[in-house]
Amino acid sequence: MAELTQVTQVSESAATGTAGVTVRYFAAAKAAAGLGEEVRPLPGSGPGCSIQALLDSTPFGSAPVFARSTFLLNGVTTTDREALVHPGDTLDVLPPFAGG
């Protein structure tokens, strides 16, 4: 009889003890943020927050480039700023790119 093995996926933030969202900034968003990547704590006390609330919690979230950006949330494209992010998620901030 074959033995069943349970596989549990542990997010990087859970494994390292950080409770935040990995945010990666590209192109003009990287220039506005002044950094390429950070682990951002969730604002508030809930288990998640919207992409917009996460951006608003940064000192640079009101920069015009973020209003024009789209996002990859855990590898899935979204333009919904009310989409929820949770600890362990990865959010890529993608401003409009020239030529494409």
PDB file of C-alpha atoms in Angstrom:
ATOM      1  CA  MET A   1       0.000   0.000   0.000  1.00  0.00           C
ATOM      2  CA  ALA A   2       1.331   3.453  -0.916  1.00  0.00           C
ATOM      3  CA  GLU A   3       2.045   5.833   1.929  1.00  0.00           C
ATOM      4  CA  LEU A   4       0.426   9.272   1.736  1.00  0.00           C
ATOM      5  CA  THR A   5       2.637  12.252   2.432  1.00  0.00           C
ATOM      6  CA  GLN A   6       1.228  15.632   3.372  1.00  0.00           C
ATOM      7  CA  VAL A   7       3.099  18.623   2.008  1.00  0.00           C
ATOM      8  CA  THR A   8       2.703  21.948   3.753  1.00  0.00           C
ATOM      9  CA  GLN A   9       3.775  25.089   1.960  1.00  0.00           C
ATOM     10  CA  VAL A  10       5.236  27.731   4.260  1.00  0.00           C
ATOM     11  CA  SER A  11       5.557  31.278   2.978  1.00  0.00           C
ATOM     12  CA  GLU A  12       8.928  32.970   3.240  1.00  0.00           C
ATOM     13  CA  SER A  13       7.552  35.537   5.675  1.00  0.00           C
ATOM     14  CA  ALA A  14       6.190  32.817   7.936  1.00  0.00           C
ATOM     15  CA  ALA A  15       9.470  30.935   7.768  1.00  0.00           C
ATOM     16  CA  THR A  16      11.497  34.028   8.655  1.00  0.00           C
ATOM     17  CA  GLY A  17       9.067  35.306  11.268  1.00  0.00           C
ATOM     18  CA  THR A  18       8.073  38.434   9.367  1.00  0.00           C
ATOM     19  CA  ALA A  19       4.407  39.294   9.064  1.00  0.00           C
ATOM     20  CA  GLY A  20       4.241  41.389   5.961  1.00  0.00           C
ATOM     21  CA  VAL A  21       3.847  41.556   2.230  1.00  0.00           C
ATOM     22  CA  THR A  22       6.880  41.439  -0.038  1.00  0.00           C
ATOM     23  CA  VAL A  23       6.494  44.447  -2.329  1.00  0.00           C
ATOM     24  CA  ARG A  24       8.704  44.679  -5.411  1.00  0.00           C
ATOM     25  CA  TYR A  25       8.882  47.974  -7.290  1.00  0.00           C
ATOM     26  CA  PHE A  26       9.873  48.218 -10.960  1.00  0.00           C
ATOM     27  CA  ALA A  27      11.044  51.045 -13.247  1.00  0.00           C
ATOM     28  CA  ALA A  28       9.456  54.418 -12.320  1.00  0.00           C
ATOM     29  CA  ALA A  29       7.813  52.863  -9.239  1.00  0.00           C
ATOM     30  CA  LYS A  30      11.278  51.817  -8.052  1.00  0.00           C
ATOM     31  CA  ALA A  31      12.539  55.363  -8.584  1.00  0.00           C
ATOM     32  CA  ALA A  32       9.573  56.842  -6.676  1.00  0.00           C
ATOM     33  CA  ALA A  33       9.942  54.381  -3.798  1.00  0.00           C
ATOM     34  CA  GLY A  34      13.704  54.747  -3.640  1.00  0.00           C
ATOM     35  CA  LEU A  35      14.102  50.984  -3.321  1.00  0.00           C
ATOM     36  CA  GLY A  36      13.490  47.853  -5.333  1.00  0.00           C
ATOM     37  CA  GLU A  37      11.957  45.579  -2.736  1.00  0.00           C
ATOM     38  CA  GLU A  38      10.730  45.610   0.834  1.00  0.00           C
ATOM     39  CA  VAL A  39       8.706  43.526   3.260  1.00  0.00           C
ATOM     40  CA  ARG A  40       5.885  45.871   4.175  1.00  0.00           C
ATOM     41  CA  PRO A  41       3.879  45.320   7.370  1.00  0.00           C
ATOM     42  CA  LEU A  42       0.127  45.383   6.922  1.00  0.00           C
ATOM     43  CA  PRO A  43      -1.558  48.540   8.188  1.00  0.00           C
ATOM     44  CA  GLY A  44      -4.259  48.015  10.790  1.00  0.00           C
ATOM     45  CA  SER A  45      -4.952  44.976  12.881  1.00  0.00           C
ATOM     46  CA  GLY A  46      -6.876  42.797  10.430  1.00  0.00           C
ATOM     47  CA  PRO A  47      -5.624  39.673   8.678  1.00  0.00           C
ATOM     48  CA  GLY A  48      -5.347  41.512   5.354  1.00  0.00           C
ATOM     49  CA  CYS A  49      -5.788  44.856   3.636  1.00  0.00           C
ATOM     50  CA  SER A  50      -6.370  46.241   0.158  1.00  0.00           C
ATOM     51  CA  ILE A  51      -3.536  47.002  -2.231  1.00  0.00           C
ATOM     52  CA  GLN A  52      -4.518  50.676  -1.980  1.00  0.00           C
ATOM     53  CA  ALA A  53      -4.337  50.647   1.840  1.00  0.00           C
ATOM     54  CA  LEU A  54      -0.911  49.016   1.646  1.00  0.00           C
ATOM     55  CA  LEU A  55       0.334  51.694  -0.778  1.00  0.00           C
ATOM     56  CA  ASP A  56      -1.240  54.454   1.328  1.00  0.00           C
ATOM     57  CA  SER A  57       0.742  53.196   4.331  1.00  0.00           C
ATOM     58  CA  THR A  58       4.011  54.106   2.598  1.00  0.00           C
ATOM     59  CA  PRO A  59       5.534  57.589   2.638  1.00  0.00           C
ATOM     60  CA  PHE A  60       5.593  57.588  -1.185  1.00  0.00           C
ATOM     61  CA  GLY A  61       2.227  55.922  -1.943  1.00  0.00           C
ATOM     62  CA  SER A  62       0.668  59.129  -3.242  1.00  0.00           C
ATOM     63  CA  ALA A  63       3.290  59.524  -6.000  1.00  0.00           C
ATOM     64  CA  PRO A  64       1.530  59.830  -9.389  1.00  0.00           C
ATOM     65  CA  VAL A  65       3.241  56.723 -10.773  1.00  0.00           C
ATOM     66  CA  PHE A  66       1.315  54.498  -8.363  1.00  0.00           C
ATOM     67  CA  ALA A  67      -2.035  55.780  -9.668  1.00  0.00           C
ATOM     68  CA  ARG A  68      -1.066  54.513 -13.144  1.00  0.00           C
ATOM     69  CA  SER A  69       0.429  51.203 -12.036  1.00  0.00           C
ATOM     70  CA  THR A  70      -0.898  47.691 -12.410  1.00  0.00           C
ATOM     71  CA  PHE A  71       0.008  44.855 -10.090  1.00  0.00           C
ATOM     72  CA  LEU A  72       0.981  41.226  -9.946  1.00  0.00           C
ATOM     73  CA  LEU A  73      -0.386  39.681  -6.764  1.00  0.00           C
ATOM     74  CA  ASN A  74       1.271  36.313  -6.218  1.00  0.00           C
ATOM     75  CA  GLY A  75       1.958  36.182  -9.957  1.00  0.00           C
ATOM     76  CA  VAL A  76      -1.587  37.066 -11.074  1.00  0.00           C
ATOM     77  CA  THR A  77      -2.238  40.360 -12.893  1.00  0.00           C
ATOM     78  CA  THR A  78      -4.725  42.737 -11.291  1.00  0.00           C
ATOM     79  CA  THR A  79      -5.756  46.367 -11.619  1.00  0.00           C
ATOM     80  CA  ASP A  80      -8.146  46.058  -8.656  1.00  0.00           C
ATOM     81  CA  ARG A  81      -6.777  48.285  -5.907  1.00  0.00           C
ATOM     82  CA  GLU A  82      -9.317  46.779  -3.497  1.00  0.00           C
ATOM     83  CA  ALA A  83      -7.870  43.279  -3.952  1.00  0.00           C
ATOM     84  CA  LEU A  84      -6.788  41.931  -0.576  1.00  0.00           C
ATOM     85  CA  VAL A  85      -3.184  41.205   0.342  1.00  0.00           C
ATOM     86  CA  HIS A  86      -2.181  39.021   3.267  1.00  0.00           C
ATOM     87  CA  PRO A  87       1.032  38.261   5.150  1.00  0.00           C
ATOM     88  CA  GLY A  88       3.302  36.169   2.961  1.00  0.00           C
ATOM     89  CA  ASP A  89       1.927  37.545  -0.321  1.00  0.00           C
ATOM     90  CA  THR A  90       4.136  39.067  -3.012  1.00  0.00           C
ATOM     91  CA  LEU A  91       2.970  42.237  -4.735  1.00  0.00           C
ATOM     92  CA  ASP A  92       4.787  43.542  -7.820  1.00  0.00           C
ATOM     93  CA  VAL A  93       4.135  47.200  -8.665  1.00  0.00           C
ATOM     94  CA  LEU A  94       4.336  47.707 -12.430  1.00  0.00           C
ATOM     95  CA  PRO A  95       4.136  51.218 -13.852  1.00  0.00           C
ATOM     96  CA  PRO A  96       3.374  51.746 -17.539  1.00  0.00           C
ATOM     97  CA  PHE A  97       6.394  50.754 -19.608  1.00  0.00           C
ATOM     98  CA  ALA A  98       7.448  52.663 -22.726  1.00  0.00           C
ATOM     99  CA  GLY A  99       7.263  50.757 -25.973  1.00  0.00           C
ATOM    100  CA  GLY A 100       4.877  48.096 -24.849  1.00  0.00           C
TER     101      GLY A 100
END
